[in-house]
GROMACS .gro file of N, CA and C in nm:
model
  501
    1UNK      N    1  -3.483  -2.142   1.394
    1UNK     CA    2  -3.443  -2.138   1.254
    1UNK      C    3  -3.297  -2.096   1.250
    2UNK      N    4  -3.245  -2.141   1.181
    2UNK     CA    5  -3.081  -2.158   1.197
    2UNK      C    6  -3.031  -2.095   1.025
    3UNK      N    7  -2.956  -2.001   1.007
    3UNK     CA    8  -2.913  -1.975   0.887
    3UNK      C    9  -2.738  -1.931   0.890
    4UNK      N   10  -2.689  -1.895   0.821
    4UNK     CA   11  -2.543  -1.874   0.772
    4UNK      C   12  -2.507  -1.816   0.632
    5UNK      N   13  -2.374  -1.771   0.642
    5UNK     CA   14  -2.372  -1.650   0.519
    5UNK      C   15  -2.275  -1.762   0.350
    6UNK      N   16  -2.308  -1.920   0.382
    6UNK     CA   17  -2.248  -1.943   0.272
    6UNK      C   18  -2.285  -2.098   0.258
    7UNK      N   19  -2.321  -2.110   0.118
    7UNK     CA   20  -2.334  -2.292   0.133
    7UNK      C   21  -2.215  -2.388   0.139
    8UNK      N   22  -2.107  -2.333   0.168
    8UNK     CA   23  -2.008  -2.405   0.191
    8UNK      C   24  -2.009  -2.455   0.365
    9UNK      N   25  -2.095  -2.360   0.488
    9UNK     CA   26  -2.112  -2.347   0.592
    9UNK      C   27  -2.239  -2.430   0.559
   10UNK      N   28  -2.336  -2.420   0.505
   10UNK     CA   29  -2.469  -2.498   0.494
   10UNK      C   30  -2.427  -2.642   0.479
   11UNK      N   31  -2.326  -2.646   0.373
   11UNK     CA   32  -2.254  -2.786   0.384
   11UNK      C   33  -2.201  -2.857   0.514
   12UNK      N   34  -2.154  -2.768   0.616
   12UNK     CA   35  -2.088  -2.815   0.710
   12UNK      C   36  -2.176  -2.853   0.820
   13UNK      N   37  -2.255  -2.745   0.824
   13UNK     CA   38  -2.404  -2.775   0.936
   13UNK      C   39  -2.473  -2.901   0.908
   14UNK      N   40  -2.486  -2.923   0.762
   14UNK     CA   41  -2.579  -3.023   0.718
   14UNK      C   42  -2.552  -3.160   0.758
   15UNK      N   43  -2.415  -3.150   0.733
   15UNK     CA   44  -2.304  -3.263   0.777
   15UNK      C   45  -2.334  -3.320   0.942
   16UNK      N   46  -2.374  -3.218   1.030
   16UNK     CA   47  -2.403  -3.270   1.174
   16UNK      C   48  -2.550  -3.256   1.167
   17UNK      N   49  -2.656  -3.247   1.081
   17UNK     CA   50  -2.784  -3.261   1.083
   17UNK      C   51  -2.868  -3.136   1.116
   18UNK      N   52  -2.827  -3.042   1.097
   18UNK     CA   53  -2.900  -2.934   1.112
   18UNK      C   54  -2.905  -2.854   0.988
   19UNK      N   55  -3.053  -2.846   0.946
   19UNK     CA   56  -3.076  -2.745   0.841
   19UNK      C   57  -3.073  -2.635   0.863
   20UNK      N   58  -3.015  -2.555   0.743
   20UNK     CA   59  -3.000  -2.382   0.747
   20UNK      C   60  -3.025  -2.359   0.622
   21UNK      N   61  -3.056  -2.191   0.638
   21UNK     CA   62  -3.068  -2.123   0.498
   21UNK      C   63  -2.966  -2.077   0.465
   22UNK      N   64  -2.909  -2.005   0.345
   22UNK     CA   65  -2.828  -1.937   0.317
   22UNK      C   66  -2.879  -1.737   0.312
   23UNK      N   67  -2.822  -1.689   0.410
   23UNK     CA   68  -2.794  -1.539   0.364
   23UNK      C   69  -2.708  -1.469   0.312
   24UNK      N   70  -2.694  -1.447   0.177
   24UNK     CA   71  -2.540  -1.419   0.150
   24UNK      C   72  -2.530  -1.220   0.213
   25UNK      N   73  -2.403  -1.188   0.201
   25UNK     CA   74  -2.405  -1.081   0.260
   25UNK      C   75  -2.417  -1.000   0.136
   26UNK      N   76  -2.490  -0.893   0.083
   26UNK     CA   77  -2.473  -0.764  -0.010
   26UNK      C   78  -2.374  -0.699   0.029
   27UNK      N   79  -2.299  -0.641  -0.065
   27UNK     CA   80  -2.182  -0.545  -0.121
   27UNK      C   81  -2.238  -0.439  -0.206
   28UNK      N   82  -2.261  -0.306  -0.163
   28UNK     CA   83  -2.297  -0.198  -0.245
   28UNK      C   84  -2.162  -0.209  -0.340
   29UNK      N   85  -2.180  -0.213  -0.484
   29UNK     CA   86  -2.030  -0.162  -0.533
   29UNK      C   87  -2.084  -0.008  -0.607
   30UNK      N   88  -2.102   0.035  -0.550
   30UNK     CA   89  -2.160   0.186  -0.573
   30UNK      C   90  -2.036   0.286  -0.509
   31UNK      N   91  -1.995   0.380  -0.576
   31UNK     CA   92  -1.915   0.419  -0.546
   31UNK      C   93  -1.975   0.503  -0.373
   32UNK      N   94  -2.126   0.592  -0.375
   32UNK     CA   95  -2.149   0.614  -0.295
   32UNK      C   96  -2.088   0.729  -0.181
   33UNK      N   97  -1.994   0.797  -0.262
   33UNK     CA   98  -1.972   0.914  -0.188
   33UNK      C   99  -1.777   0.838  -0.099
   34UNK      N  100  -1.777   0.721  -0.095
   34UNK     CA  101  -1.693   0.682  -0.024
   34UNK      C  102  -1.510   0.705  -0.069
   35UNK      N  103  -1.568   0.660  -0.235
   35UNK     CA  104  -1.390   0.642  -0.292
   35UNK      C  105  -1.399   0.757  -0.307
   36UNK      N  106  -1.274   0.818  -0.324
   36UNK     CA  107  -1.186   0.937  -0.370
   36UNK      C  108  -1.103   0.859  -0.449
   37UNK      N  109  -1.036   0.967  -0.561
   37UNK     CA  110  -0.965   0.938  -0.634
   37UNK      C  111  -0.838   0.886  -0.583
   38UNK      N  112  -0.735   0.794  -0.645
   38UNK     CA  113  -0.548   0.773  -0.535
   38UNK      C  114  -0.529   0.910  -0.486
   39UNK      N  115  -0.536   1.005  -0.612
   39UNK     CA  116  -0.467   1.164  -0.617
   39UNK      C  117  -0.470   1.224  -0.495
   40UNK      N  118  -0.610   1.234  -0.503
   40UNK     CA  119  -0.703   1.303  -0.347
   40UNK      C  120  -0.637   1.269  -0.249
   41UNK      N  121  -0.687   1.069  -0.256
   41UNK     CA  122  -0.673   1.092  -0.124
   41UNK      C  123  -0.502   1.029  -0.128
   42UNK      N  124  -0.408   1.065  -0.134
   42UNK     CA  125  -0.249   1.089  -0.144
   42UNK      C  126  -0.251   1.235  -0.084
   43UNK      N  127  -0.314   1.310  -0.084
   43UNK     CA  128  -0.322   1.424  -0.117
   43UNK      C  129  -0.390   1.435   0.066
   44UNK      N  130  -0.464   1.383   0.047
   44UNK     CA  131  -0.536   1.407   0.188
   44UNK      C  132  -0.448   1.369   0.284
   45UNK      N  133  -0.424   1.216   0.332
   45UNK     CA  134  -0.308   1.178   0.367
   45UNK      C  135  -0.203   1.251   0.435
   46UNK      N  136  -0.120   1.326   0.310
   46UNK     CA  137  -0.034   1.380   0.311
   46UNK      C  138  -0.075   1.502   0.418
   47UNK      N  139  -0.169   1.595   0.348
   47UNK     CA  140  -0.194   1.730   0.455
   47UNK      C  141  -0.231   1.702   0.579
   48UNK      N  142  -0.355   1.552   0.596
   48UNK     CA  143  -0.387   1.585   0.730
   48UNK      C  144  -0.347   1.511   0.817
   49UNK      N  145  -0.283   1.403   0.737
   49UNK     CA  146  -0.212   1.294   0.853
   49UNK      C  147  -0.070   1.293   0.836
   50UNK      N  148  -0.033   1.376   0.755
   50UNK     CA  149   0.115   1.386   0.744
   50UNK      C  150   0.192   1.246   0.693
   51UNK      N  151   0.168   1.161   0.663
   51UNK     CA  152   0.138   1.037   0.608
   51UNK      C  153   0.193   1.071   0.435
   52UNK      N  154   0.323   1.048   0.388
   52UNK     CA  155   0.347   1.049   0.258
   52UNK      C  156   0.380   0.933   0.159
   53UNK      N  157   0.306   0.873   0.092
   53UNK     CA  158   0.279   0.751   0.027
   53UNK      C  159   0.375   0.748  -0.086
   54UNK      N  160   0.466   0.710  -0.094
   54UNK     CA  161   0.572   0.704  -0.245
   54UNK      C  162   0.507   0.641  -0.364
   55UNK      N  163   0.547   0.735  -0.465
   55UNK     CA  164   0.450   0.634  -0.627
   55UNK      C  165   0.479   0.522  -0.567
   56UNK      N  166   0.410   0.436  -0.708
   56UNK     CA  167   0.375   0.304  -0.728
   56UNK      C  168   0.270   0.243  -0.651
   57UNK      N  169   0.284   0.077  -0.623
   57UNK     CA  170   0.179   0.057  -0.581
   57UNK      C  171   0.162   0.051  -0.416
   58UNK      N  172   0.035   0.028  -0.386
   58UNK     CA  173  -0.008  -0.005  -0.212
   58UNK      C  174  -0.063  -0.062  -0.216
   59UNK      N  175  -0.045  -0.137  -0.106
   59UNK     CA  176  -0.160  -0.274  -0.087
   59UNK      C  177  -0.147  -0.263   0.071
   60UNK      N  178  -0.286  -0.289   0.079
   60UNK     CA  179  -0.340  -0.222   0.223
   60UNK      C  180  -0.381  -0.369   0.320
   61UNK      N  181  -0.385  -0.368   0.386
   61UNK     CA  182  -0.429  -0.474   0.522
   61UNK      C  183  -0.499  -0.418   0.615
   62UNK      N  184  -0.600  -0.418   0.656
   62UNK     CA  185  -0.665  -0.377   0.780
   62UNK      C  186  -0.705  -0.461   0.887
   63UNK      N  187  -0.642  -0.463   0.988
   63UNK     CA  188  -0.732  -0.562   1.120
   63UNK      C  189  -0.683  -0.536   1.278
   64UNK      N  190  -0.798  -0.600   1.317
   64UNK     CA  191  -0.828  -0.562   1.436
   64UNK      C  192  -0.717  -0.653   1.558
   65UNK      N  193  -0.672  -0.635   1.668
   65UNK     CA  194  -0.601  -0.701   1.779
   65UNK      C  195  -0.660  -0.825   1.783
   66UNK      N  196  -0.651  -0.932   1.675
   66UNK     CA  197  -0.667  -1.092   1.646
   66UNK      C  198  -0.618  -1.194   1.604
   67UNK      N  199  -0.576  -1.306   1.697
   67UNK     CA  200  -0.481  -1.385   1.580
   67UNK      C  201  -0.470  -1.383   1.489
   68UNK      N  202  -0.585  -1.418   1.394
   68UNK     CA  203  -0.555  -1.461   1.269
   68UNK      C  204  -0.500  -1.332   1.183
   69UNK      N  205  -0.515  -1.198   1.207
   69UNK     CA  206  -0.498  -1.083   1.169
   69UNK      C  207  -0.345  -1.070   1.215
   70UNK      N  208  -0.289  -1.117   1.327
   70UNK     CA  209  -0.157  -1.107   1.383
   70UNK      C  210  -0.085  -1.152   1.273
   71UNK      N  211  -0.154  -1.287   1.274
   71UNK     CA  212  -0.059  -1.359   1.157
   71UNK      C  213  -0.034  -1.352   1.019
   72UNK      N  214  -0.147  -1.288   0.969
   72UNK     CA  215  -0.175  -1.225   0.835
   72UNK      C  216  -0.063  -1.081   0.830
   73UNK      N  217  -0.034  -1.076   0.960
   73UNK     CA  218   0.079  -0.945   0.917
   73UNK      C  219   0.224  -0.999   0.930
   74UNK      N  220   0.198  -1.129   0.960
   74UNK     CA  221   0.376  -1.199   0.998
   74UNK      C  222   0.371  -1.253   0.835
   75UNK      N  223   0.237  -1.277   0.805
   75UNK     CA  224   0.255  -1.350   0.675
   75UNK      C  225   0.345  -1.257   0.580
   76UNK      N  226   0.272  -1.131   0.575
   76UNK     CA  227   0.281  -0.997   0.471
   76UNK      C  228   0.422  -0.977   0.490
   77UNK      N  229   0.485  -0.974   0.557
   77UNK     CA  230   0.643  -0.971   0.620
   77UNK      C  231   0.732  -1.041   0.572
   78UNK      N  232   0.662  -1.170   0.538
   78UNK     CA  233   0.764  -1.270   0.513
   78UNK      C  234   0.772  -1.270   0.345
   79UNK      N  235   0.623  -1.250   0.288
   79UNK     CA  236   0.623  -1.176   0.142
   79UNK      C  237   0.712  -1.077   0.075
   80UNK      N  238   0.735  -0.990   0.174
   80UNK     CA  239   0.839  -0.851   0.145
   80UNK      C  240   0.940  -0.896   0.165
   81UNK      N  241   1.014  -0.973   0.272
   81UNK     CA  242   1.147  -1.039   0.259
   81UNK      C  243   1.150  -1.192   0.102
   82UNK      N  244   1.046  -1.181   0.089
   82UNK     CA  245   1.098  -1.329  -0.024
   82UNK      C  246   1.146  -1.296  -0.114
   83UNK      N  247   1.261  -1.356  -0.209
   83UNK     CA  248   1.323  -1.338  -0.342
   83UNK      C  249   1.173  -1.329  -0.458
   84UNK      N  250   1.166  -1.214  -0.530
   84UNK     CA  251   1.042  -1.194  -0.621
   84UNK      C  252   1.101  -1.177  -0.740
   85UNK      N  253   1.046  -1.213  -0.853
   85UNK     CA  254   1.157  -1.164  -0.993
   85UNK      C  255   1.131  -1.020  -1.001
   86UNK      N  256   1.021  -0.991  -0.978
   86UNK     CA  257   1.019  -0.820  -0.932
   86UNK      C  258   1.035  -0.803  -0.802
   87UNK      N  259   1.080  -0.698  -0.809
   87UNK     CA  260   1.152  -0.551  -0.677
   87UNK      C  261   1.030  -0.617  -0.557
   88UNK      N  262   1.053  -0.644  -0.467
   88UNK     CA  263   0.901  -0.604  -0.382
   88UNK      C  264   0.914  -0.470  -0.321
   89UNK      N  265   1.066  -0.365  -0.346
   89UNK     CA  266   1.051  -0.240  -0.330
   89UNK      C  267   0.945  -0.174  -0.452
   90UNK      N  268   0.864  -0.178  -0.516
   90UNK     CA  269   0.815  -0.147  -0.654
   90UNK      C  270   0.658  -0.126  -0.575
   91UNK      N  271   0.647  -0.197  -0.420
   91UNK     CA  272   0.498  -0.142  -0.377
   91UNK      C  273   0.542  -0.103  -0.253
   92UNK      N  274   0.453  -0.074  -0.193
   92UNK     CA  275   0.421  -0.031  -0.035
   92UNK      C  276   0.301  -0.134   0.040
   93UNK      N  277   0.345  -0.187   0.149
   93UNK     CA  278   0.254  -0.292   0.186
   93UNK      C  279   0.177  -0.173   0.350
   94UNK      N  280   0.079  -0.082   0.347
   94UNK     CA  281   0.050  -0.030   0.466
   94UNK      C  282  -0.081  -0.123   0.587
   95UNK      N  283  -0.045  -0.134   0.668
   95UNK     CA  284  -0.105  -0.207   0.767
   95UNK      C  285  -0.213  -0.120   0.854
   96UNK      N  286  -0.296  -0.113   0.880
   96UNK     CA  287  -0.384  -0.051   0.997
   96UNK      C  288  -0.456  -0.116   1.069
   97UNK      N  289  -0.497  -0.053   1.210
   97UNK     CA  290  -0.538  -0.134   1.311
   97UNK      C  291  -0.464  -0.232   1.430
   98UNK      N  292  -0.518  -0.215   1.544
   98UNK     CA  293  -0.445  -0.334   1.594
   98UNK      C  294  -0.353  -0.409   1.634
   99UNK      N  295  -0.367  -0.505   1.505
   99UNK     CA  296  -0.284  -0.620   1.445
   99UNK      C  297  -0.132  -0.550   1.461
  100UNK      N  298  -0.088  -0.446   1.475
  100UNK     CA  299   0.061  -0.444   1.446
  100UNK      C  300   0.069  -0.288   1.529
  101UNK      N  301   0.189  -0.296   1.542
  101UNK     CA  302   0.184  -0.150   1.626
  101UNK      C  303   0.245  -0.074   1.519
  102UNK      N  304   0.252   0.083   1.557
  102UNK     CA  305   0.329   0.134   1.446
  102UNK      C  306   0.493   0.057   1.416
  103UNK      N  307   0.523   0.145   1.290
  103UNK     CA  308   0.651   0.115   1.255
  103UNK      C  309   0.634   0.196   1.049
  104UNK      N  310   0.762   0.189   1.082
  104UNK     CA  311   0.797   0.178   0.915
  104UNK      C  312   0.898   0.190   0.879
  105UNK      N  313   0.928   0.102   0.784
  105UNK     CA  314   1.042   0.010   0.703
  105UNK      C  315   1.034   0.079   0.543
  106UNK      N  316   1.149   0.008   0.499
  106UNK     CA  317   1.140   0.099   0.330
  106UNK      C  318   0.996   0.020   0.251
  107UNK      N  319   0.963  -0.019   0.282
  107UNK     CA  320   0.866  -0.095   0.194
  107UNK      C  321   0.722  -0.141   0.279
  108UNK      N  322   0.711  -0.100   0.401
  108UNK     CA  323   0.624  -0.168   0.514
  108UNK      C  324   0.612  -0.066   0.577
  109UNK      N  325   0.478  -0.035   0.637
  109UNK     CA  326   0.455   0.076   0.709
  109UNK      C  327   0.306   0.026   0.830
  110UNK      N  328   0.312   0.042   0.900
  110UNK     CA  329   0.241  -0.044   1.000
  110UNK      C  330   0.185   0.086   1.120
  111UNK      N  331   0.040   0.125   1.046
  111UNK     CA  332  -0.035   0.285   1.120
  111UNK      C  333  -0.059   0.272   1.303
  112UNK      N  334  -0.062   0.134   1.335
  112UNK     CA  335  -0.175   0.101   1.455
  112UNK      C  336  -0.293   0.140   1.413
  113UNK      N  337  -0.353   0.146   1.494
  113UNK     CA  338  -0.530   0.178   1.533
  113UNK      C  339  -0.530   0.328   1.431
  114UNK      N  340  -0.637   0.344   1.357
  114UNK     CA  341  -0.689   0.455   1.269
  114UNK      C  342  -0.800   0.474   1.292
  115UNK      N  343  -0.858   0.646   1.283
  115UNK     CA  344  -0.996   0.669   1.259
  115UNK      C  345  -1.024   0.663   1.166
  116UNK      N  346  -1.153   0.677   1.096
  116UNK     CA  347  -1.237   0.641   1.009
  116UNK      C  348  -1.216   0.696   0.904
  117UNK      N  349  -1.149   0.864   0.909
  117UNK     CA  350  -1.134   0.941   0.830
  117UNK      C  351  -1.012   0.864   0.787
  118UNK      N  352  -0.910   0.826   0.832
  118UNK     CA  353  -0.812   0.791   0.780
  118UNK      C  354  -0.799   0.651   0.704
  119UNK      N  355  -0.863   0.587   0.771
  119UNK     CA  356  -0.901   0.457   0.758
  119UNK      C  357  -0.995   0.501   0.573
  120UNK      N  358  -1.122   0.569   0.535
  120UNK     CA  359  -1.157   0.599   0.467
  120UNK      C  360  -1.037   0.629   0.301
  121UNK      N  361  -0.935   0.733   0.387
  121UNK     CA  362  -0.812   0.758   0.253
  121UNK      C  363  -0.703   0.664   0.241
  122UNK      N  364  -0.722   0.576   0.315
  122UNK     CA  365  -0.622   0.465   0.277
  122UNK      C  366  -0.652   0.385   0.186
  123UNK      N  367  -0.804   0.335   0.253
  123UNK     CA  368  -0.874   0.259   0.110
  123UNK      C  369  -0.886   0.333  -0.040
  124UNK      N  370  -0.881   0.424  -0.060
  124UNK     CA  371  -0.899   0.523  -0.183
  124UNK      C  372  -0.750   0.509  -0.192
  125UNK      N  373  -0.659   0.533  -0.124
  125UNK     CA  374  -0.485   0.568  -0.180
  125UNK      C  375  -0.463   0.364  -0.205
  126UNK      N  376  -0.528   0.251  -0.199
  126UNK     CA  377  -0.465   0.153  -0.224
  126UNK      C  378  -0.538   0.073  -0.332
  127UNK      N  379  -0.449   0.036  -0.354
  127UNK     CA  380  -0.440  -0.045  -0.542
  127UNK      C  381  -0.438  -0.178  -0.510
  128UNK      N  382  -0.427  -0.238  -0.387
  128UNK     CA  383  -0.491  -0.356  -0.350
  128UNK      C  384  -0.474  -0.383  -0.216
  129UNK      N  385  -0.628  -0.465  -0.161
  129UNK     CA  386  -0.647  -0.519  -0.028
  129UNK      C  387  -0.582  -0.658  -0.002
  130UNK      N  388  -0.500  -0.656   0.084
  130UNK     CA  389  -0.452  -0.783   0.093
  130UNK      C  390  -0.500  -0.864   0.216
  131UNK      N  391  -0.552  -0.990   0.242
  131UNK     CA  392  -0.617  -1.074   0.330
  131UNK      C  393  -0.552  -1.208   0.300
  132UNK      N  394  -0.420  -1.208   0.366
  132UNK     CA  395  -0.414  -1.342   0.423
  132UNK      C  396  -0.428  -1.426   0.493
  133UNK      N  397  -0.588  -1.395   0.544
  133UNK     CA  398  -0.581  -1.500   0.663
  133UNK      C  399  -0.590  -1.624   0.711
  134UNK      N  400  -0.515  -1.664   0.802
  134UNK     CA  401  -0.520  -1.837   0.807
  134UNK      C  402  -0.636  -1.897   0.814
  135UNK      N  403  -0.710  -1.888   0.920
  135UNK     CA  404  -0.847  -1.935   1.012
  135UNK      C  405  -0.949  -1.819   1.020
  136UNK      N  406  -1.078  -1.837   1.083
  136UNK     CA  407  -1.154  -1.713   1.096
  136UNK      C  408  -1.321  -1.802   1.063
  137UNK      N  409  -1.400  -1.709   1.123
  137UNK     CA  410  -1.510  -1.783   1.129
  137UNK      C  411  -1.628  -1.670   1.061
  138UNK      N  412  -1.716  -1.640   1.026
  138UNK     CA  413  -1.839  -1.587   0.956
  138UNK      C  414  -1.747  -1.501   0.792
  139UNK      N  415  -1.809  -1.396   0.823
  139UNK     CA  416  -1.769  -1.314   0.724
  139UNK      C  417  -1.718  -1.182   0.734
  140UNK      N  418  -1.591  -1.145   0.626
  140UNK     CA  419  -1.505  -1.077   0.708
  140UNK      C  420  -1.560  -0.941   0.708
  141UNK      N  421  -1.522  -0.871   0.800
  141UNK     CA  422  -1.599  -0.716   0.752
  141UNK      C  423  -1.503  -0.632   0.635
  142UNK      N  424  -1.354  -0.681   0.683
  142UNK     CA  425  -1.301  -0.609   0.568
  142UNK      C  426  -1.264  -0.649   0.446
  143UNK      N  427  -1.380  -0.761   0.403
  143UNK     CA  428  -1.376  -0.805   0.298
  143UNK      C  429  -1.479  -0.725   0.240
  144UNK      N  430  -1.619  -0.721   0.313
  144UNK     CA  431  -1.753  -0.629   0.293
  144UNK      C  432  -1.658  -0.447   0.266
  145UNK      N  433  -1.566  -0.430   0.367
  145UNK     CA  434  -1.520  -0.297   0.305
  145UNK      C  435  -1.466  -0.294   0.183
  146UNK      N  436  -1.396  -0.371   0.197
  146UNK     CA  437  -1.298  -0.411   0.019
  146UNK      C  438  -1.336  -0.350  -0.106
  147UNK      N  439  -1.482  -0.473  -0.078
  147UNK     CA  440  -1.547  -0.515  -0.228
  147UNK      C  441  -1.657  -0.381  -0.205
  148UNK      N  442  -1.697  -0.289  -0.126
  148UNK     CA  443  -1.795  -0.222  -0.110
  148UNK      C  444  -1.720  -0.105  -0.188
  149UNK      N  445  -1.596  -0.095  -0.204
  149UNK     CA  446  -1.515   0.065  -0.229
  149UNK      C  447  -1.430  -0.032  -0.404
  150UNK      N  448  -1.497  -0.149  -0.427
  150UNK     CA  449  -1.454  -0.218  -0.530
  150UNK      C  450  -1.333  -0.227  -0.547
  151UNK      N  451  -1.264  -0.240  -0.460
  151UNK     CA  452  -1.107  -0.267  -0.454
  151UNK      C  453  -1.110  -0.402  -0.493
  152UNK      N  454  -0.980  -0.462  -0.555
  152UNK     CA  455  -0.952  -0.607  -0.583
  152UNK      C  456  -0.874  -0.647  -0.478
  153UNK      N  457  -0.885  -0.731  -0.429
  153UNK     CA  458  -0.841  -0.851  -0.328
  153UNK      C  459  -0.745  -0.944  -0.358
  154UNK      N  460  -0.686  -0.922  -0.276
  154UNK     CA  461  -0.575  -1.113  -0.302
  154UNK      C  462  -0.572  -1.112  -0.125
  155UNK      N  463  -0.654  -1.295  -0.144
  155UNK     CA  464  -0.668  -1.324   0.020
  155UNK      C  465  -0.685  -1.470   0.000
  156UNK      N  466  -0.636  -1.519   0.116
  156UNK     CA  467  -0.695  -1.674   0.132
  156UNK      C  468  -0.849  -1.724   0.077
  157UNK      N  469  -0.830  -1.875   0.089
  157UNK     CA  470  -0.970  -1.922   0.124
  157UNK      C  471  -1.062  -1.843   0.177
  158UNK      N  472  -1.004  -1.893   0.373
  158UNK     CA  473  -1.068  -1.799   0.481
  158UNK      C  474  -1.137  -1.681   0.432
  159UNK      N  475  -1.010  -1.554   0.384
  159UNK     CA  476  -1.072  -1.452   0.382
  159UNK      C  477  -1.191  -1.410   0.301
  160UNK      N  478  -1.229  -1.545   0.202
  160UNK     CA  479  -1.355  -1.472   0.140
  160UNK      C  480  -1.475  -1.597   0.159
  161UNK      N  481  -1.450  -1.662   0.321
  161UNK     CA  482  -1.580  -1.713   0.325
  161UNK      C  483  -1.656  -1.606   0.372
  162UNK      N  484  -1.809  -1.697   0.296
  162UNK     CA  485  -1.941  -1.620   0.307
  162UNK      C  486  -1.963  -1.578   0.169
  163UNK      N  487  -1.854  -1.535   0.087
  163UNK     CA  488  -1.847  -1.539  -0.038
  163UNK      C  489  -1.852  -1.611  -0.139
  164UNK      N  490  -1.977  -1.650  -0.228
  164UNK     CA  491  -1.923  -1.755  -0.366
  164UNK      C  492  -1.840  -1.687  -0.467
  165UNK      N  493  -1.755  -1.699  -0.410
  165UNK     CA  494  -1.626  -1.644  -0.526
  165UNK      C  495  -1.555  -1.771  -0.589
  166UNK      N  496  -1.539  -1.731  -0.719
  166UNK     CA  497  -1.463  -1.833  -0.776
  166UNK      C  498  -1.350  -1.767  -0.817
  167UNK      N  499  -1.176  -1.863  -0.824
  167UNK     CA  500  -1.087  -1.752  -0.875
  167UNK      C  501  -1.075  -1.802  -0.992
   0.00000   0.00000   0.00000
């Protein structure tokens, strides 16, 4: 028995003759003990990771040592350098995991690899998840984190198969 997390994938299987079911994946959007307020966790951040987040906004990226995640951070790069009618100094684009080694720039800040705890107050300190990814195959996990801590998203296609999302 053969199944998959989207009928857009059921479409594709079907296409070479093999039937599947659809499992879509659940998203608690329950807050669940997980979010903290920005305040907090700015606040947390700050004391225990020494980590100081400037007002305005953040938009967060998380991924693991993977192409398509590599490139989703060359993408984010090339966003912050483009002519915007607004400032793109006006957010903070922070990166974790992986995908990028440290660094930080006036507007770009790039953690490497995070624990959980930290990983946890980033998602609470950001005002949006960003997923640009090119390619990628099932469903993303940090899309399941995203939408689980009800953050809003701006991401590719890719990043929200498995998802019937409409924009």
């Amino acid at each position: 028995h053969a199944g998959c997390v989207s009928t857009e994938d059921q479409k594709t299987f079907r296409s070479h003759g093999v039937e599947t079911d659809v499992i879509p994946h659940p998203c608690p959007f329950q807050n669940n003990g997980l979010q903290k307020s920005k305040e907090a966790a700015q606040k947390d951040l700050g004391e225990k990771y020494h980590l100081l987040l400037p007002d305005g906004k953040v938009c967060l990226f998380v991924g693991s040592k993977f192409l398509p995640n590599e490139i989703a951070v060359r993408s984010i790069r090339e966003i912050l350098r483009a002519p915007t009618p607004r400032s793109a100094e006006e957010f903070l684009c922070v990166v974790a995991g992986g995908c990028a080694p440290p660094e930080k720039n006036k507007n770009f800040i790039s953690l490497g690899k995070v624990d959980a705890s930290l990983l946890q107050a980033l998602y609470s300190a950001a005002d949006l998840v960003l997923m640009p990814l090119p390619f990628g195959t099932g469903a993303s996990v940090k899309m399941i984190e995203a939408m689980g801590r009800g953050k809003p998203v701006l991401g590719t296609r890719v990043a929200f198969r498995g998802y019937e999302v409409v924009s």
